[in-house]
Short mmCIF file of C-alpha atoms and ligand atoms in Angstrom, two decimals:
data_model
loop_
_atom_site.label_atom_id
_atom_site.label_comp_id
_atom_site.label_asym_id
_atom_site.label_seq_id
_atom_site.Cartn_x
_atom_site.Cartn_y
_atom_site.Cartn_z
CA MET A 1392 0.00 0.00 0.00
CA LYS A 1393 1.03 3.61 -0.51
CA THR A 1394 -1.53 5.73 1.31
CA PRO A 1395 -2.96 4.41 4.57
CA LEU A 1396 -6.67 3.83 5.09
CA ALA A 1397 -8.41 5.72 7.87
CA GLU A 1398 -9.46 2.77 10.04
CA LEU A 1399 -12.33 3.37 12.46
CA ASP A 1400 -12.84 0.60 15.00
CA GLY A 1401 -16.20 0.14 16.69
CA ASP A 1402 -18.23 -1.75 19.26
CA GLU A 1403 -19.51 -5.11 20.47
CA MET A 1404 -19.78 -8.08 18.11
CA THR A 1405 -18.56 -6.14 15.11
CA ARG A 1406 -15.47 -5.05 17.07
CA VAL A 1407 -14.70 -8.69 17.82
CA LEU A 1408 -15.12 -9.62 14.14
CA TRP A 1409 -13.14 -6.57 13.02
CA ALA A 1410 -10.00 -7.80 14.78
CA ASP A 1411 -10.50 -11.35 13.42
CA ILE A 1412 -10.99 -10.14 9.84
CA LYS A 1413 -7.88 -8.00 10.02
CA ALA A 1414 -5.75 -10.76 11.53
CA GLU A 1415 -7.02 -13.66 9.41
CA LEU A 1416 -8.04 -12.20 6.07
CA ILE A 1417 -6.14 -8.95 5.51
CA ALA A 1418 -2.82 -8.82 7.38
CA PRO A 1419 -1.44 -12.15 6.04
CA PHE A 1420 -2.04 -11.04 2.44
CA VAL A 1421 -1.55 -7.27 2.30
CA GLU A 1422 1.19 -4.95 3.56
CA LEU A 1423 -1.55 -3.11 5.33
CA LYS A 1424 -1.23 0.56 6.19
CA THR A 1425 -3.91 2.21 8.30
CA GLU A 1426 -4.31 5.23 10.56
CA TYR A 1427 -6.23 3.72 13.46
CA TYR A 1428 -9.01 5.54 15.32
CA ASP A 1429 -10.83 3.80 18.12
CA LEU A 1430 -14.49 4.80 17.89
CA GLY A 1431 -15.55 2.24 20.46
CA LEU A 1432 -17.89 3.90 22.94
CA ALA A 1433 -15.36 3.75 25.79
CA SER A 1434 -12.81 5.62 23.68
CA ARG A 1435 -15.37 8.17 22.48
CA ALA A 1436 -16.31 8.80 26.11
CA ALA A 1437 -12.67 9.05 27.22
CA THR A 1438 -11.94 11.65 24.55
CA ASP A 1439 -15.25 13.49 24.98
CA ASP A 1440 -15.96 12.39 21.37
CA ALA A 1441 -12.93 14.24 19.98
CA VAL A 1442 -11.80 10.95 18.40
CA THR A 1443 -14.84 11.00 16.10
CA ALA A 1444 -13.95 14.43 14.73
CA GLN A 1445 -10.32 13.31 14.31
CA ALA A 1446 -11.45 10.23 12.42
CA ALA A 1447 -13.66 12.29 10.09
CA GLU A 1448 -10.71 14.59 9.43
CA ALA A 1449 -8.50 11.58 8.66
CA ILE A 1450 -11.00 10.20 6.15
CA ARG A 1451 -11.09 13.58 4.43
CA ARG A 1452 -7.31 13.91 4.41
CA LEU A 1453 -6.54 10.34 3.29
CA GLY A 1454 -9.49 10.03 0.91
CA VAL A 1455 -10.61 6.53 1.95
CA GLY A 1456 -11.87 5.24 5.28
CA VAL A 1457 -13.19 1.93 6.57
CA LYS A 1458 -15.49 1.88 9.57
CA CYS A 1459 -16.74 -0.74 11.99
CA ALA A 1460 -20.28 -0.46 13.40
CA THR A 1461 -20.59 1.72 16.49
CA ILE A 1462 -23.10 2.13 19.28
CA THR A 1463 -25.30 5.20 19.07
CA PRO A 1464 -25.85 5.88 22.76
CA ASN A 1465 -29.36 6.02 24.20
CA ALA A 1466 -30.50 6.09 27.82
CA ALA A 1467 -29.86 2.36 28.30
CA ARG A 1468 -26.36 2.65 26.86
CA GLN A 1469 -25.66 5.70 29.02
CA LYS A 1470 -26.25 3.53 32.06
CA GLU A 1471 -24.41 0.51 30.67
CA TYR A 1472 -21.28 2.52 29.82
CA HIS A 1473 -21.56 5.13 32.63
CA LEU A 1474 -21.56 7.99 30.12
CA LYS A 1475 -21.49 11.63 31.23
CA LYS A 1476 -23.74 12.49 28.31
CA LEU A 1477 -25.38 11.07 25.21
CA TYR A 1478 -22.75 11.41 22.51
CA PRO A 1479 -24.18 11.84 19.01
CA SER A 1480 -24.21 9.02 16.48
CA PRO A 1481 -20.67 8.74 15.03
CA ASN A 1482 -22.22 7.96 11.66
CA ALA A 1483 -24.29 11.12 11.75
CA SER A 1484 -21.21 13.16 12.79
CA ILE A 1485 -19.08 11.71 10.00
CA ARG A 1486 -21.82 12.04 7.40
CA ALA A 1487 -22.36 15.63 8.42
CA ALA A 1488 -18.61 16.32 8.23
CA LEU A 1489 -18.29 14.78 4.76
CA ASP A 1490 -21.74 15.85 3.47
CA GLY A 1491 -22.02 12.63 1.60
CA THR A 1492 -24.51 10.28 0.06
CA VAL A 1493 -24.58 6.67 1.25
CA PHE A 1494 -24.94 3.98 -1.38
CA ARG A 1495 -26.12 0.59 -0.23
CA ALA A 1496 -26.23 -2.42 -2.50
CA PRO A 1497 -27.11 -6.02 -1.69
CA ILE A 1498 -24.35 -8.62 -1.96
CA THR A 1499 -25.96 -11.24 -4.14
CA SER A 1500 -25.13 -14.83 -4.89
CA PRO A 1501 -26.89 -17.51 -6.92
CA ALA A 1502 -26.85 -19.55 -3.70
CA LEU A 1503 -29.16 -17.06 -1.96
CA ARG A 1504 -32.82 -16.60 -2.75
CA GLY A 1505 -34.26 -13.27 -1.74
CA SER A 1506 -37.75 -13.09 -0.26
CA VAL A 1507 -39.07 -11.00 -3.17
CA SER A 1508 -39.03 -13.47 -6.04
CA ARG A 1509 -39.60 -10.77 -8.65
CA TRP A 1510 -36.29 -9.03 -7.88
CA GLU A 1511 -33.85 -10.41 -10.37
CA LYS A 1512 -31.35 -7.56 -10.20
CA PRO A 1513 -30.03 -5.69 -7.16
CA ILE A 1514 -31.72 -2.53 -5.98
CA VAL A 1515 -29.20 0.09 -4.86
CA ILE A 1516 -30.24 2.70 -2.31
CA GLY A 1517 -28.72 6.19 -2.55
CA ARG A 1518 -29.32 7.73 0.86
CA HIS A 1519 -28.86 11.46 1.40
CA ALA A 1520 -26.69 11.55 4.49
CA TYR A 1521 -27.24 15.05 5.80
CA GLY A 1522 -29.99 16.65 7.83
CA ASP A 1523 -33.73 16.11 8.22
CA VAL A 1524 -34.61 14.20 11.36
CA TYR A 1525 -30.90 13.31 11.95
CA LYS A 1526 -30.15 16.98 12.65
CA ALA A 1527 -33.50 17.85 14.18
CA ALA A 1528 -34.16 20.11 17.12
CA GLU A 1529 -36.94 18.62 19.23
CA MET A 1530 -38.57 19.04 22.57
CA ARG A 1531 -41.60 18.20 24.60
CA ALA A 1532 -44.29 20.80 24.97
CA GLU A 1533 -46.74 21.21 27.82
CA ALA A 1534 -50.47 21.76 27.43
CA GLY A 1535 -51.32 25.32 26.47
CA ALA A 1536 -47.95 26.06 24.86
CA LYS A 1537 -48.06 28.07 21.66
CA ILE A 1538 -45.61 26.70 19.11
CA GLU A 1539 -44.21 28.86 16.32
CA LEU A 1540 -41.48 28.46 13.75
CA CYS A 1541 -39.29 31.57 13.77
CA ARG A 1542 -36.64 32.45 11.20
CA THR A 1543 -34.31 35.30 12.11
CA ALA A 1544 -32.58 36.65 9.02
CA ALA A 1545 -28.98 37.92 9.04
CA ASP A 1546 -30.31 41.50 9.39
CA GLY A 1547 -32.28 40.51 12.47
CA SER A 1548 -35.74 40.57 10.88
CA GLU A 1549 -38.05 37.78 12.00
CA THR A 1550 -40.58 35.70 10.13
CA ARG A 1551 -42.91 33.56 12.24
CA ILE A 1552 -45.45 30.95 11.31
CA PRO A 1553 -47.75 29.15 13.73
CA VAL A 1554 -47.15 25.42 14.24
CA ALA A 1555 -49.73 24.48 16.86
CA VAL A 1556 -51.39 25.47 20.07
CA MET A 1557 -50.88 22.46 22.33
CA LYS A 1558 -54.36 21.41 23.47
CA GLU A 1559 -52.58 18.81 25.59
CA ALA A 1560 -48.96 17.86 26.37
CA GLY A 1561 -47.03 16.62 23.35
CA ILE A 1562 -43.91 16.84 21.26
CA ILE A 1563 -42.45 19.13 18.60
CA GLN A 1564 -39.60 18.93 16.14
CA ALA A 1565 -37.90 21.19 13.60
CA VAL A 1566 -35.76 19.87 10.76
CA HIS A 1567 -33.63 21.52 8.11
CA ASN A 1568 -31.54 20.91 5.06
CA PHE A 1569 -29.31 22.93 2.74
CA ASP A 1570 -29.83 23.52 -0.99
CA GLU A 1571 -26.22 22.70 -1.77
CA SER A 1572 -26.32 19.47 0.24
CA ILE A 1573 -29.41 18.41 -1.71
CA ARG A 1574 -27.73 19.31 -5.01
CA ASN A 1575 -24.67 17.29 -3.97
CA PHE A 1576 -26.95 14.39 -3.09
CA ALA A 1577 -28.43 14.52 -6.58
CA ARG A 1578 -24.98 14.85 -8.17
CA SER A 1579 -23.62 11.82 -6.27
CA CYS A 1580 -26.65 9.79 -7.34
CA PHE A 1581 -26.32 10.69 -11.02
CA ARG A 1582 -22.57 10.02 -10.97
CA TYR A 1583 -23.14 6.63 -9.36
CA ALA A 1584 -25.89 5.85 -11.88
CA LEU A 1585 -23.69 6.80 -14.83
CA ASP A 1586 -20.86 4.66 -13.43
CA SER A 1587 -23.07 1.64 -12.92
CA LYS A 1588 -25.53 2.30 -15.79
CA LEU A 1589 -28.56 2.18 -13.54
CA PRO A 1590 -31.79 4.14 -13.97
CA VAL A 1591 -32.46 6.61 -11.15
CA LEU A 1592 -35.70 6.82 -9.21
CA PHE A 1593 -36.08 9.63 -6.67
CA ALA A 1594 -39.04 9.74 -4.33
CA ALA A 1595 -40.25 12.10 -1.60
CA LYS A 1596 -43.57 13.36 -0.26
CA ASP A 1597 -43.98 16.72 -1.96
CA THR A 1598 -47.77 16.51 -2.06
CA ILE A 1599 -47.82 16.90 1.72
CA SER A 1600 -44.54 18.74 2.32
CA LYS A 1601 -44.79 21.26 -0.48
CA ILE A 1602 -41.89 23.48 0.54
CA TYR A 1603 -39.51 21.01 2.17
CA ASP A 1604 -39.89 17.88 0.05
CA GLY A 1605 -40.92 20.15 -2.84
CA ARG A 1606 -37.47 21.71 -2.70
CA PHE A 1607 -35.81 18.28 -2.86
CA ARG A 1608 -37.83 17.44 -5.97
CA GLU A 1609 -37.07 20.81 -7.57
CA LEU A 1610 -33.31 20.68 -6.91
CA PHE A 1611 -32.99 17.07 -8.03
CA MET A 1612 -34.65 18.01 -11.32
CA GLU A 1613 -32.51 21.17 -11.63
CA VAL A 1614 -29.29 19.18 -11.22
CA TYR A 1615 -30.53 16.59 -13.69
CA GLU A 1616 -31.56 19.13 -16.33
CA ASN A 1617 -28.51 21.39 -15.99
CA GLU A 1618 -25.70 18.94 -15.37
CA PHE A 1619 -26.61 15.36 -16.22
CA LYS A 1620 -29.44 15.15 -18.74
CA ILE A 1621 -27.22 15.01 -21.82
CA LEU A 1622 -24.79 12.54 -20.19
CA CYS A 1623 -27.63 10.36 -18.95
CA GLU A 1624 -29.40 10.31 -22.31
CA LYS A 1625 -26.17 9.37 -24.02
CA ALA A 1626 -25.58 6.56 -21.52
CA GLY A 1627 -29.18 5.36 -21.61
CA VAL A 1628 -29.67 6.21 -17.93
CA SER A 1629 -33.20 7.42 -17.18
CA TYR A 1630 -34.38 9.63 -14.32
CA SER A 1631 -37.85 9.70 -12.83
CA TYR A 1632 -39.48 11.22 -9.76
CA THR A 1633 -42.43 9.75 -7.94
CA LEU A 1634 -44.11 9.95 -4.53
CA ILE A 1635 -42.50 7.80 -1.85
CA ASP A 1636 -45.58 5.61 -1.37
CA ASP A 1637 -45.90 5.07 -5.10
CA ALA A 1638 -42.17 4.28 -5.21
CA VAL A 1639 -42.59 1.57 -2.57
CA ALA A 1640 -45.42 0.01 -4.57
CA ARG A 1641 -43.41 0.17 -7.77
CA VAL A 1642 -40.26 -1.24 -6.17
CA MET A 1643 -42.14 -4.28 -4.87
CA GLN A 1644 -43.52 -4.96 -8.36
CA SER A 1645 -40.25 -4.34 -10.17
CA GLU A 1646 -37.55 -6.75 -11.26
CA GLY A 1647 -34.90 -4.54 -9.62
CA GLY A 1648 -31.85 -3.11 -11.32
CA PHE A 1649 -32.06 0.58 -10.45
CA LEU A 1650 -30.77 3.23 -8.07
CA TRP A 1651 -33.41 4.37 -5.63
CA ALA A 1652 -32.47 7.84 -4.35
CA CYS A 1653 -33.94 8.35 -0.89
CA LYS A 1654 -34.07 11.17 1.62
CA ASN A 1655 -32.09 10.43 4.80
CA TYR A 1656 -34.82 8.69 6.82
CA ASP A 1657 -36.36 6.84 3.87
CA GLY A 1658 -32.89 5.58 2.96
CA ASP A 1659 -32.25 4.38 6.52
CA VAL A 1660 -35.46 2.37 6.58
CA MET A 1661 -35.58 1.18 2.99
CA SER A 1662 -31.99 -0.04 2.90
CA ASP A 1663 -32.70 -2.41 5.79
CA MET A 1664 -35.79 -3.63 3.96
CA ILE A 1665 -33.82 -4.22 0.76
CA ALA A 1666 -30.99 -5.92 2.70
CA SER A 1667 -33.18 -8.30 4.64
CA ALA A 1668 -35.32 -9.06 1.57
CA SER A 1669 -32.10 -9.89 -0.24
CA GLY A 1670 -31.14 -12.48 2.37
CA SER A 1671 -29.71 -10.83 5.47
CA LEU A 1672 -28.71 -7.48 6.94
CA ALA A 1673 -25.18 -8.82 6.69
CA MET A 1674 -25.41 -9.11 2.91
CA MET A 1675 -25.30 -5.42 2.08
CA THR A 1676 -22.47 -3.04 1.28
CA SER A 1677 -22.51 0.58 2.34
CA VAL A 1678 -20.29 3.39 1.13
CA LEU A 1679 -20.45 7.09 1.92
CA VAL A 1680 -19.36 9.19 -1.05
CA SER A 1681 -18.69 12.88 -0.47
CA PRO A 1682 -19.19 15.43 -3.24
CA ASP A 1683 -15.43 15.96 -3.48
CA GLY A 1684 -14.76 12.25 -3.90
CA VAL A 1685 -13.96 11.00 -0.40
CA PHE A 1686 -15.08 7.44 0.42
CA GLU A 1687 -16.02 5.77 3.68
CA PHE A 1688 -16.85 2.06 3.57
CA GLU A 1689 -18.82 0.33 6.32
CA ALA A 1690 -21.34 -2.43 6.98
CA ALA A 1691 -24.99 -1.41 6.80
CA HIS A 1692 -25.86 -3.26 10.01
CA GLY A 1693 -25.22 -2.32 13.63
CA THR A 1694 -23.02 -3.80 16.34
CA VAL A 1695 -25.24 -6.92 16.67
CA GLN A 1696 -25.71 -6.45 20.39
CA ARG A 1697 -27.81 -9.57 20.95
CA HIS A 1698 -25.08 -11.81 19.54
CA TYR A 1699 -22.43 -9.97 21.56
CA TYR A 1700 -24.14 -10.72 24.88
CA ARG A 1701 -24.34 -14.39 23.88
CA TYR A 1702 -20.65 -14.27 22.88
CA LEU A 1703 -19.74 -12.79 26.29
CA LYS A 1704 -21.49 -15.74 27.94
CA GLY A 1705 -19.29 -18.05 25.88
CA GLU A 1706 -22.11 -19.27 23.63
CA ARG A 1707 -21.58 -20.39 20.04
CA CYS A 1708 -21.71 -17.33 17.89
CA GLY A 1709 -22.64 -17.21 14.21
CA THR A 1710 -22.61 -13.52 13.33
CA ASN A 1711 -22.12 -13.11 9.59
CA PRO A 1712 -18.94 -11.10 8.87
CA THR A 1713 -19.67 -10.63 5.13
CA ALA A 1714 -20.66 -6.95 5.19
CA LEU A 1715 -17.65 -6.09 7.37
CA ILE A 1716 -15.33 -7.97 5.01
CA PHE A 1717 -16.87 -6.13 2.05
CA ALA A 1718 -16.27 -2.83 3.85
CA TRP A 1719 -12.56 -3.74 3.90
CA THR A 1720 -12.52 -4.95 0.30
CA GLY A 1721 -14.36 -1.84 -0.88
CA ALA A 1722 -11.82 0.38 0.86
CA LEU A 1723 -8.78 -1.62 -0.33
CA ALA A 1724 -10.06 -1.71 -3.92
CA LYS A 1725 -10.66 2.05 -3.89
CA ARG A 1726 -7.19 2.65 -2.42
CA GLY A 1727 -5.75 0.42 -5.15
CA GLU A 1728 -7.61 2.40 -7.80
CA LEU A 1729 -6.55 5.80 -6.44
CA ASP A 1730 -2.92 4.85 -5.83
CA GLY A 1731 -2.46 2.87 -9.03
CA LEU A 1732 -1.98 -0.46 -7.23
CA PRO A 1733 -3.85 -3.03 -9.34
CA ALA A 1734 -2.57 -5.89 -7.16
CA LEU A 1735 -4.35 -4.37 -4.17
CA SER A 1736 -7.63 -4.05 -6.06
CA ALA A 1737 -7.20 -7.60 -7.37
CA PHE A 1738 -6.72 -8.92 -3.83
CA ALA A 1739 -9.94 -7.20 -2.76
CA LYS A 1740 -11.82 -8.93 -5.61
CA ARG A 1741 -10.24 -12.26 -4.67
CA LEU A 1742 -11.33 -11.90 -1.05
CA GLU A 1743 -14.90 -11.09 -2.12
CA SER A 1744 -14.94 -14.13 -4.41
CA ALA A 1745 -13.62 -16.29 -1.57
CA VAL A 1746 -16.47 -15.17 0.71
CA LEU A 1747 -19.06 -15.95 -1.95
CA ALA A 1748 -17.41 -19.27 -2.76
CA VAL A 1749 -17.77 -20.36 0.86
CA ILE A 1750 -21.46 -19.44 0.85
CA GLU A 1751 -21.96 -21.16 -2.50
CA SER A 1752 -20.37 -24.32 -1.17
CA GLY A 1753 -23.19 -24.54 1.37
CA LEU A 1754 -21.19 -23.32 4.36
CA ILE A 1755 -23.08 -20.39 5.85
CA THR A 1756 -23.83 -18.51 9.04
CA GLY A 1757 -27.27 -18.95 10.58
CA ASP A 1758 -28.76 -15.70 9.28
CA LEU A 1759 -28.59 -17.10 5.71
CA GLU A 1760 -30.34 -20.38 6.44
CA ARG A 1761 -33.73 -19.31 5.15
CA ALA A 1762 -32.32 -17.63 2.06
CA ALA A 1763 -29.89 -20.41 1.15
CA SER A 1764 -30.72 -22.28 -1.99
CA PRO A 1765 -30.62 -25.10 -2.79
CA ARG A 1766 -29.04 -26.68 0.26
CA VAL A 1767 -27.05 -25.97 3.39
CA LYS A 1768 -24.15 -28.23 4.22
CA ARG A 1769 -23.33 -26.75 7.60
CA ILE A 1770 -24.10 -23.74 9.75
CA LEU A 1771 -20.82 -22.21 10.87
CA THR A 1772 -19.69 -19.97 13.67
CA SER A 1773 -18.14 -16.64 12.67
CA GLY A 1774 -14.69 -18.06 13.37
CA GLU A 1775 -15.26 -21.17 11.25
CA PHE A 1776 -16.65 -19.06 8.42
CA ILE A 1777 -13.57 -16.81 8.46
CA THR A 1778 -11.28 -19.86 8.54
CA GLU A 1779 -13.04 -21.28 5.46
CA ILE A 1780 -12.52 -17.98 3.63
CA GLN A 1781 -8.87 -17.95 4.58
CA ALA A 1782 -8.42 -21.50 3.31
CA ARG A 1783 -9.75 -20.40 -0.09
CA LEU A 1784 -7.40 -17.39 -0.15
CA ARG A 1785 -4.41 -19.62 0.52
CA VAL A 1786 -4.91 -21.90 -2.49
P1 NAP B 1353 -28.08 -4.60 14.44
O1 NAP B 1353 -26.79 -4.57 15.11
O2 NAP B 1353 -28.07 -4.32 12.98
O3 NAP B 1353 -28.73 -6.04 14.68
C1 NAP B 1353 -30.12 -6.30 14.60
C2 NAP B 1353 -30.35 -7.79 14.35
O4 NAP B 1353 -30.10 -8.06 12.98
C3 NAP B 1353 -29.42 -8.70 15.10
O5 NAP B 1353 -29.85 -8.94 16.40
C4 NAP B 1353 -29.44 -9.93 14.21
O6 NAP B 1353 -30.67 -10.63 14.32
C5 NAP B 1353 -29.44 -9.30 12.84
N1 NAP B 1353 -28.09 -9.03 12.31
C6 NAP B 1353 -27.52 -7.82 12.05
N2 NAP B 1353 -26.29 -7.96 11.56
C7 NAP B 1353 -26.06 -9.30 11.50
C8 NAP B 1353 -24.94 -10.09 11.10
N3 NAP B 1353 -23.81 -9.52 10.65
N4 NAP B 1353 -25.05 -11.43 11.17
C9 NAP B 1353 -26.16 -12.02 11.63
N5 NAP B 1353 -27.26 -11.32 12.03
C10 NAP B 1353 -27.20 -9.98 11.96
O7 NAP B 1353 -29.07 -3.57 15.11
P2 NAP B 1353 -29.42 -3.30 16.65
O8 NAP B 1353 -29.25 -4.53 17.45
O9 NAP B 1353 -30.71 -2.61 16.63
O10 NAP B 1353 -28.34 -2.25 17.11
C11 NAP B 1353 -27.21 -2.57 17.91
C12 NAP B 1353 -26.35 -1.33 18.03
O11 NAP B 1353 -25.84 -0.97 16.75
C13 NAP B 1353 -27.09 -0.12 18.55
O12 NAP B 1353 -26.37 0.43 19.65
C14 NAP B 1353 -27.11 0.86 17.39
O13 NAP B 1353 -26.93 2.18 17.83
C15 NAP B 1353 -25.95 0.43 16.57
N6 NAP B 1353 -26.06 0.66 15.10
C16 NAP B 1353 -24.93 1.07 14.47
C17 NAP B 1353 -24.93 1.23 13.09
C18 NAP B 1353 -23.65 1.66 12.44
O14 NAP B 1353 -22.68 1.94 13.09
N7 NAP B 1353 -23.60 1.72 11.13
C19 NAP B 1353 -26.07 0.96 12.35
C20 NAP B 1353 -27.21 0.52 13.03
C21 NAP B 1353 -27.19 0.35 14.41
P3 NAP B 1353 -30.90 -11.89 15.32
O15 NAP B 1353 -30.64 -11.39 16.71
O16 NAP B 1353 -32.32 -12.23 15.05
O17 NAP B 1353 -29.92 -12.95 14.91
MG1 MG B 1354 -30.41 2.07 10.08
#
C-alpha cells in the first residue's frame, strides 16, 4: 500500500469480528497501512468524542476510510457505559462532516434466494446523508404552549409561522436541510448511476410537504436538467421522480436493477428492507461518497448487540462477517484504484470471491439459512466461516 486507510474501529460483536478479519483475512495477504481511530464507545467517552472528529478529518485527508459499526448511545447505553452524556451518532457526525450520500447495495449470490421473487437484479439505495430528522431540534411541549417556527434573518428581521397550540402535552420537532447538500446528493446519485448504468428513481412526499420535500424534488430536477441530462441520455440512464408511497409500490412490483435515491430517513429504513429481503442485513455493502470524492466504507448493520451478549457468555456465535469484510474490500479496492496499485484491487476482488465461494459451497452462518438455496451443508460460527474464507485465499 502507498496511502494508509483511515481505520475506524467500533463496538460489540462487530469489534470482535473486526479484529479477526484483520488478523485472518487482511494482514497475512496485504502490507496493510492504516491510521487507526478507536471509535468504540469507551474511547469516544474518554476523549469526549474528539476521536470521532479526528477520524472524520483523517478520512477527508486520506481520501478513503473503513469503519466498523458503532453504538449510538441512548439512555440504556448511558447507564451501561456510565456515560457523562449522550454522545451523538458517530455515523451522523461523520456524514455531516463529509456531506455525503450513502450507497447501499445487496451482496448477491446464486446460492441465496431473496424473499421477493420478482427481484432479479439488485436494488441500490442512494441515501442522502445530511440533515432532516438526523439533525433535528426537538422538545416536549406542555399543554397550552403556543408553538411557532421563527426564522431570524442575518439583518435581524423575524418571520414567524404558527405550528400548533398544544391542546394537551405533546412533542415538537424542527428539521432543516441545505440547498447545496441536496444538489450534492443529486450529483452523487447521477454520478453513481452513470458509473453503474442504472436508472435513477427519486421519491419524496412533496404533495404533503410542499416546501420542504418540494425543494428536494425541484433541486434534483434542476441538477438533472442542468448537469446530467445530456450525459444520462447518451448513456441510456433514465431519471424519474415519484411519490414515496408510489415508489414503494413500484419497487415491490419491479424486477430490480435501479438506483433508488432516498431522503435520509427513507434511505435508513428502505436499505434495511432491501438488505433483509435480499437475504440478510449482513449481505449489504454501504459506502459514503462525499461530493469531493472521499469514500467511507462500512457495513450497513449495527453492532449486533444480541449476539455480543451471547458471545460474552461463551455461547456459540454465528454472526455473519460478510458486510464487514466487504467494507474492507471496498476500501482496499478504492485505495488500489486511487494509488495505481492493481494488485491491491485484485486482492480485494479475490477476497470477495472467496467469501461468496464459501457461501456457494453450502457453508453459511445462521442468518442465511432461510435464504440459502438449494441446500445448506453446515451452519458455521463466525470463526469457522472466516477460517473457510482464509483457506480459499491460501490456495
Ligand atoms: P443490528 O446490530 O443491525 O442487529 C439487529 C439484528 O439483525 C441482530 O440482532 C441480528 O438478528 C441481525 N443481524 C444484524 N447484523 C447481523 C450479522 N452480521 N449477522 C447475523 N445477524 C445480523 O441492530 P441493533 O441490534 O438494533 O443495534 C445494535 C447497536 O448498533 C445499537 O447500539 C445501534 O446504535 C448500533 N447501530 C450502528 C450502526 C452503524 O454503526 N452503522 C447501524 C445501526 C445500528 P438476530 O438477533 O435475530 O440474529
Ligand atoms: Mg439504520
